[in-house]
CSV table of C-alpha atoms in Angstrom, one decimal:
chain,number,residue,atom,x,y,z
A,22,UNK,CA,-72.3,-106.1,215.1
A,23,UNK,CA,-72.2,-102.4,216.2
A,24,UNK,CA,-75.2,-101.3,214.4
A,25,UNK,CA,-78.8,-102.3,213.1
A,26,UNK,CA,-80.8,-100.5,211.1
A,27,UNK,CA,-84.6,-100.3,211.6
A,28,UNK,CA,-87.3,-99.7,209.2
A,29,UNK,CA,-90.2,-98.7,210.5
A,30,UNK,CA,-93.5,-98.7,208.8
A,31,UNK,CA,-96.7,-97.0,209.6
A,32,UNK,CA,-99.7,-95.7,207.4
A,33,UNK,CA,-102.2,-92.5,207.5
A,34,UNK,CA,-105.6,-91.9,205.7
A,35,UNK,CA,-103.6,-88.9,205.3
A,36,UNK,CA,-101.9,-90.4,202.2
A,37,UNK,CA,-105.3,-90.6,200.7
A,38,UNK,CA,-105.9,-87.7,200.3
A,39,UNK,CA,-105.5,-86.5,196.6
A,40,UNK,CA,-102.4,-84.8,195.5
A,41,UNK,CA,-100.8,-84.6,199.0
A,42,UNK,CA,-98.3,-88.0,198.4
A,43,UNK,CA,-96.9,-89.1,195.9
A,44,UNK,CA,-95.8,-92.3,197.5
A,45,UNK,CA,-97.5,-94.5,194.9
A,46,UNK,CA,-99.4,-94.4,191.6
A,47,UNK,CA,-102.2,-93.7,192.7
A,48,UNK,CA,-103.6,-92.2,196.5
A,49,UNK,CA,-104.9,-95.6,197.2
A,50,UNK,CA,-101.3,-97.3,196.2
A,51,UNK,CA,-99.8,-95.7,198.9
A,52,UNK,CA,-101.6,-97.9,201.0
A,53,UNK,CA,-99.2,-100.6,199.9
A,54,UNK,CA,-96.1,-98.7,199.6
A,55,UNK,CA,-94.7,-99.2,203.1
A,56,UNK,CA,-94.6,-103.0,202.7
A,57,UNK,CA,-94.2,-103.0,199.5
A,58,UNK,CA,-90.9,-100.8,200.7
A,59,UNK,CA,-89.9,-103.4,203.2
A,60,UNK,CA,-90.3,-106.9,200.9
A,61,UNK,CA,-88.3,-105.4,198.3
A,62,UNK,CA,-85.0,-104.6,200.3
A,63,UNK,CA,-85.2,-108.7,200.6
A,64,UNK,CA,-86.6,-109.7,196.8
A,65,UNK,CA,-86.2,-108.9,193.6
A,66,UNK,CA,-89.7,-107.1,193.9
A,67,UNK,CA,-92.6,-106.9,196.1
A,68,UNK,CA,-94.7,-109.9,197.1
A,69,UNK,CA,-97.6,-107.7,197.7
A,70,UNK,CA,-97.7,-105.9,194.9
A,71,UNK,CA,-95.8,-107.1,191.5
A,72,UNK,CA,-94.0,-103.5,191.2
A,73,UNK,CA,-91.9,-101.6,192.8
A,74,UNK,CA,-93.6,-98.5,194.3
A,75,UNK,CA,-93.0,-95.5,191.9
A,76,UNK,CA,-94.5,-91.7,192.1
A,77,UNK,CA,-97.6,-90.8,189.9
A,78,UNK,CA,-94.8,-89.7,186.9
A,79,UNK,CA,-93.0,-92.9,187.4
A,80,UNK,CA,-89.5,-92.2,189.8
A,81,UNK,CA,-89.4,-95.2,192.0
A,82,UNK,CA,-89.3,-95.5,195.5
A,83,UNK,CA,-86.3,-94.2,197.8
A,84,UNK,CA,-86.1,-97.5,198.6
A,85,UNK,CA,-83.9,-98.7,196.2
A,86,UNK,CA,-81.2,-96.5,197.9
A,87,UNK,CA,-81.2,-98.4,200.6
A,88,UNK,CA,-81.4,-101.7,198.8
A,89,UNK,CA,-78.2,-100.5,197.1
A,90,UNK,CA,-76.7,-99.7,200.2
A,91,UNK,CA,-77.9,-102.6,202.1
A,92,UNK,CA,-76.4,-105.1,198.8
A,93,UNK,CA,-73.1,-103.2,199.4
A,94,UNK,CA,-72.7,-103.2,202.8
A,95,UNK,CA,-74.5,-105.8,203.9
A,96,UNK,CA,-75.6,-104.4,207.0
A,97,UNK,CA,-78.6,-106.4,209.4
A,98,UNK,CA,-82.2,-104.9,209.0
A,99,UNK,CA,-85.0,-105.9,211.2
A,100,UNK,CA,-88.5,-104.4,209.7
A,101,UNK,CA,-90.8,-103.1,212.2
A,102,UNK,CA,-94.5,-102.8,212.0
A,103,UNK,CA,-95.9,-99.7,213.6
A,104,UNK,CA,-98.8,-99.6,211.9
A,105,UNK,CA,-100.1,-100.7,208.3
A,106,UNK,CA,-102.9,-101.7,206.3
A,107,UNK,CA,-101.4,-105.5,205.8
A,108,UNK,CA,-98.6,-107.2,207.0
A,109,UNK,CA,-95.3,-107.1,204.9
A,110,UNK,CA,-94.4,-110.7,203.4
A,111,UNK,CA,-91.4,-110.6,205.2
A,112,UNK,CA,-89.8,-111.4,208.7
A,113,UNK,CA,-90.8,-108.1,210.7
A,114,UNK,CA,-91.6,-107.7,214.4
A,115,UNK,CA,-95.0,-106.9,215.0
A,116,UNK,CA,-96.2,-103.8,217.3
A,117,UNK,CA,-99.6,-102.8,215.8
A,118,UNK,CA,-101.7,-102.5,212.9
A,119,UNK,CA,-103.5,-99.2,213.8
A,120,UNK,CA,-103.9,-97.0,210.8
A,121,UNK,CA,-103.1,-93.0,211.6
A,122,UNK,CA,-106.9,-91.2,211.0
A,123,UNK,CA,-107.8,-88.4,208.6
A,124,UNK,CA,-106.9,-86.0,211.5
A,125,UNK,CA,-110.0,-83.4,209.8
A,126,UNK,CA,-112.4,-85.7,211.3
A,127,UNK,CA,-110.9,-86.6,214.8
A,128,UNK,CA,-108.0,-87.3,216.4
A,129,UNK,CA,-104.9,-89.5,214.7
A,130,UNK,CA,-104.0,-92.0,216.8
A,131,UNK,CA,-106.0,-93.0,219.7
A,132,UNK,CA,-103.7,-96.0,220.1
A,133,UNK,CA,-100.2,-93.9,220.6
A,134,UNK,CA,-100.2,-94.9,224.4
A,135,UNK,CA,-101.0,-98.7,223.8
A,136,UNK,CA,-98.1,-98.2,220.6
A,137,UNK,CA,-95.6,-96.1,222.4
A,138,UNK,CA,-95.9,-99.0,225.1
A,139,UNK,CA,-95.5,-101.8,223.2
A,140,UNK,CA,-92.5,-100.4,220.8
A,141,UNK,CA,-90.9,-99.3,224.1
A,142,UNK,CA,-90.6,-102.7,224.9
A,143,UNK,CA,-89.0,-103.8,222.0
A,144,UNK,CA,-86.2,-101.1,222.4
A,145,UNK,CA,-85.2,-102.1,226.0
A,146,UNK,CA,-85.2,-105.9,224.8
A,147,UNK,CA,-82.6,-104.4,221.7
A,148,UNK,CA,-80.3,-103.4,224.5
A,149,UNK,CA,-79.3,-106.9,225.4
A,150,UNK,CA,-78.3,-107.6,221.8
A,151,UNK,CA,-74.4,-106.7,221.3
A,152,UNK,CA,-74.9,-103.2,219.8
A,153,UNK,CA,-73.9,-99.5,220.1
A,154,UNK,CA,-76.1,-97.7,217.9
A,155,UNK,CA,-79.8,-97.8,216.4
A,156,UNK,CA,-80.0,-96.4,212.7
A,157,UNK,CA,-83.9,-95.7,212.3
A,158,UNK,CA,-85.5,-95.5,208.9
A,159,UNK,CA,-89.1,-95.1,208.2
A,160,UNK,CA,-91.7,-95.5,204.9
A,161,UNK,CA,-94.8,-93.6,206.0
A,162,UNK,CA,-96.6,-92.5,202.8
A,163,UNK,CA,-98.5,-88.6,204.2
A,164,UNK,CA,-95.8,-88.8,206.8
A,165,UNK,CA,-94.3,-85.4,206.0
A,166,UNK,CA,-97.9,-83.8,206.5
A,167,UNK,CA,-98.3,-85.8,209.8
A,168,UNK,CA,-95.1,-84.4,210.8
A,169,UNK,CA,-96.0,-80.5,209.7
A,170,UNK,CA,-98.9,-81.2,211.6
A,171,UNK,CA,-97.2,-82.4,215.1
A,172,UNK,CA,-94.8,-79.3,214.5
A,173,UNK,CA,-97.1,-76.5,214.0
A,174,UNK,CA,-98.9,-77.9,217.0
A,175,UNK,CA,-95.7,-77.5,219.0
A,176,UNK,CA,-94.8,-74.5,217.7
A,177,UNK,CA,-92.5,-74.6,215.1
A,178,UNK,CA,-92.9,-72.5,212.2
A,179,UNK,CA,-92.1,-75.4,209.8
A,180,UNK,CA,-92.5,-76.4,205.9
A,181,UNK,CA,-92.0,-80.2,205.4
A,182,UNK,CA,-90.1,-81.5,202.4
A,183,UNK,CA,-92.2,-84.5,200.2
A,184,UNK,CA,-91.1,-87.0,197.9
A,185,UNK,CA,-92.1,-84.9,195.0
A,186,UNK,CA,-89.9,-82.3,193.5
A,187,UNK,CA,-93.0,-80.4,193.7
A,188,UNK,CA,-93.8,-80.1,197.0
A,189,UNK,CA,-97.6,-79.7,197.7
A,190,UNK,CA,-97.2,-77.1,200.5
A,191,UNK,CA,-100.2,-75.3,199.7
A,192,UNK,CA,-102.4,-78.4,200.1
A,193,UNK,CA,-101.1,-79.4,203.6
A,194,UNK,CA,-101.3,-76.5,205.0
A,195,UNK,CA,-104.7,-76.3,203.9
A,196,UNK,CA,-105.5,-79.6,205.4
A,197,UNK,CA,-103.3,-79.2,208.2
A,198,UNK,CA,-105.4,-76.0,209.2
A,199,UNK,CA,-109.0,-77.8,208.9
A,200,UNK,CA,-107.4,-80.3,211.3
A,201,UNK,CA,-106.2,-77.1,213.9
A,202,UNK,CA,-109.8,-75.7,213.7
A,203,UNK,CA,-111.7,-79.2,214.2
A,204,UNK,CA,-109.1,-79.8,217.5
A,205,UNK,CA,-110.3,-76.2,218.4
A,206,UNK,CA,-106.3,-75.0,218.5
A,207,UNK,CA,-103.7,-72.7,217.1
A,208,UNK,CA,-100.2,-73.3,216.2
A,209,UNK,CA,-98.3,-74.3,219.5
A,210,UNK,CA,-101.0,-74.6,221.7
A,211,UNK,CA,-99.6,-77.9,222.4
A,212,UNK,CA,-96.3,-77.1,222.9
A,213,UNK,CA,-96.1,-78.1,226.5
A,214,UNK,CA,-98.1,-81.5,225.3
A,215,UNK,CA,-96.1,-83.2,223.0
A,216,UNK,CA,-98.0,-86.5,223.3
A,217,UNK,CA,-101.5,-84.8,222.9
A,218,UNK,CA,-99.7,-83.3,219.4
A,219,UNK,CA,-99.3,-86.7,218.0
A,220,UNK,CA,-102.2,-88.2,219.5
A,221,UNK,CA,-104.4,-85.4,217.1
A,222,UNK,CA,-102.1,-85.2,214.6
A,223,UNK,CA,-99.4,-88.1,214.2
A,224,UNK,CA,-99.0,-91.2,213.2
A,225,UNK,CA,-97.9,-95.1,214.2
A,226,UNK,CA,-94.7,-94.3,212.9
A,227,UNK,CA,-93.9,-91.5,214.9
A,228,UNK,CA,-95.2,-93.6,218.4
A,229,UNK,CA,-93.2,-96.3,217.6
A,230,UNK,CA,-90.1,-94.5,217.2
A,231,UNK,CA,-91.1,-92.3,220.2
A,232,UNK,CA,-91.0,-95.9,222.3
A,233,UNK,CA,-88.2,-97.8,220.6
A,234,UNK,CA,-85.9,-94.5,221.1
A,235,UNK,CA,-87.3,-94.4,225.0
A,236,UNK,CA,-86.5,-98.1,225.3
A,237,UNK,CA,-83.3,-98.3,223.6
A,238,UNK,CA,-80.6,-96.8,226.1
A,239,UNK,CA,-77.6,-96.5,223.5
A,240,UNK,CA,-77.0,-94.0,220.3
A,241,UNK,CA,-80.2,-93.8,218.2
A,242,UNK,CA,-80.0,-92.0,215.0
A,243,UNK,CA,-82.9,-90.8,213.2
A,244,UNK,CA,-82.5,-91.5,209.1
């Protein structure tokens, strides 16, 4: 086995807000979506919910891609937990079940050290397993806001893709800018502060990854 492919799942109240994911039916859907994600690349459908996730006009969830792929290839995945609403209904490996805030009321993540520690762990305990290369996936429904967020704040003049052909870029920009002026900060004022960034604006994804990929001392790719 030279390779093992990760899914990471982590949850914002980001996701909530309306019209800024489109992750699941409805905003409060994509509460479920990231184990609902996760059980179906081992069943037929969810366990949690009885559908598969699917947008508000119906497309369903990138994750049958990588249930195709995984049938046909019939690679190993190990499901991580960075931080969700509920446990998935499957075998996973459990770092925390802090949600990401509504970074317009206060900062994101308080937990990213006590996250980044614990998935930091995990990544130097994958190096005694016999493989060259980590392939890192993620299901994070508001994830590409989160991640606008973290990149204004270190400086990048970025636009964020979203799972809807019509990305909502006006709206998270919008919210993204009430969260600048509650932290009391411009765009990369933070640059020098990386961890700061995602403790006001990121998510349990993104310090679980952070700590896996610090842990893990072979290839990592980023899916």
């Amino acid at each position: 086995m030279e390779s093992l492919f990760l899914l990471v799942l982590g949850n914002t109240e980001i996701s909530t807000v309306p019209g800024i994911s489109v992750a699941g039916a409805t905003p409060e859907l994509t509460k479920l979506t990231p184990v609902a994600d996760a059980e179906y690349l081992f069943h037929e459908k969810p366990l949690t919910i009885d559908v598969i996730p699917v947008t508000p006009e119906g497309h369903p969830t990138p994750a049958i891609i990588t249930k195709a792929a995984r049938e046909l290839a019939n690679f190993p995945v190990l499901v991580v937990r960075g931080g969700t609403y509920l446990a998935p209904l499957v075998p996973h490996v459990h770092v925390s079940d802090a949600i990401g805030r509504d970074f317009r009321n206060g900062p994101a993540l308080p937990e990213f050290g006590e996250i980044i520690k614990r998935a930091r762990l995990f990544g130097e305990e994958l190096n005694k397993l016999p493989i060259k290369e980590l392939v890192i996936g993620e299901s994070t429904p508001g994830g590409t806001t989160t991640a606008q967020a973290v990149l204004w704040a270190l400086g990048y003049d970025a636009k964020t893709s979203s799972a809807s052909p019509n990305n909502p870029q006006g709206l998270k920009e919008r919210v993204i800018g009430e969260a600048f002026e509650r932290a009391g900060i411009g765009k990369g004022q933070l640059k020098d502060n990386p961890l700061e960034a995602l403790r006001q604006f990121g998510d349990p994804m993104m310090a679980t990854v952070v700590g896996i990929s610090l842990g893990f001392r072979k290839s990592v790719v980023l899916a």
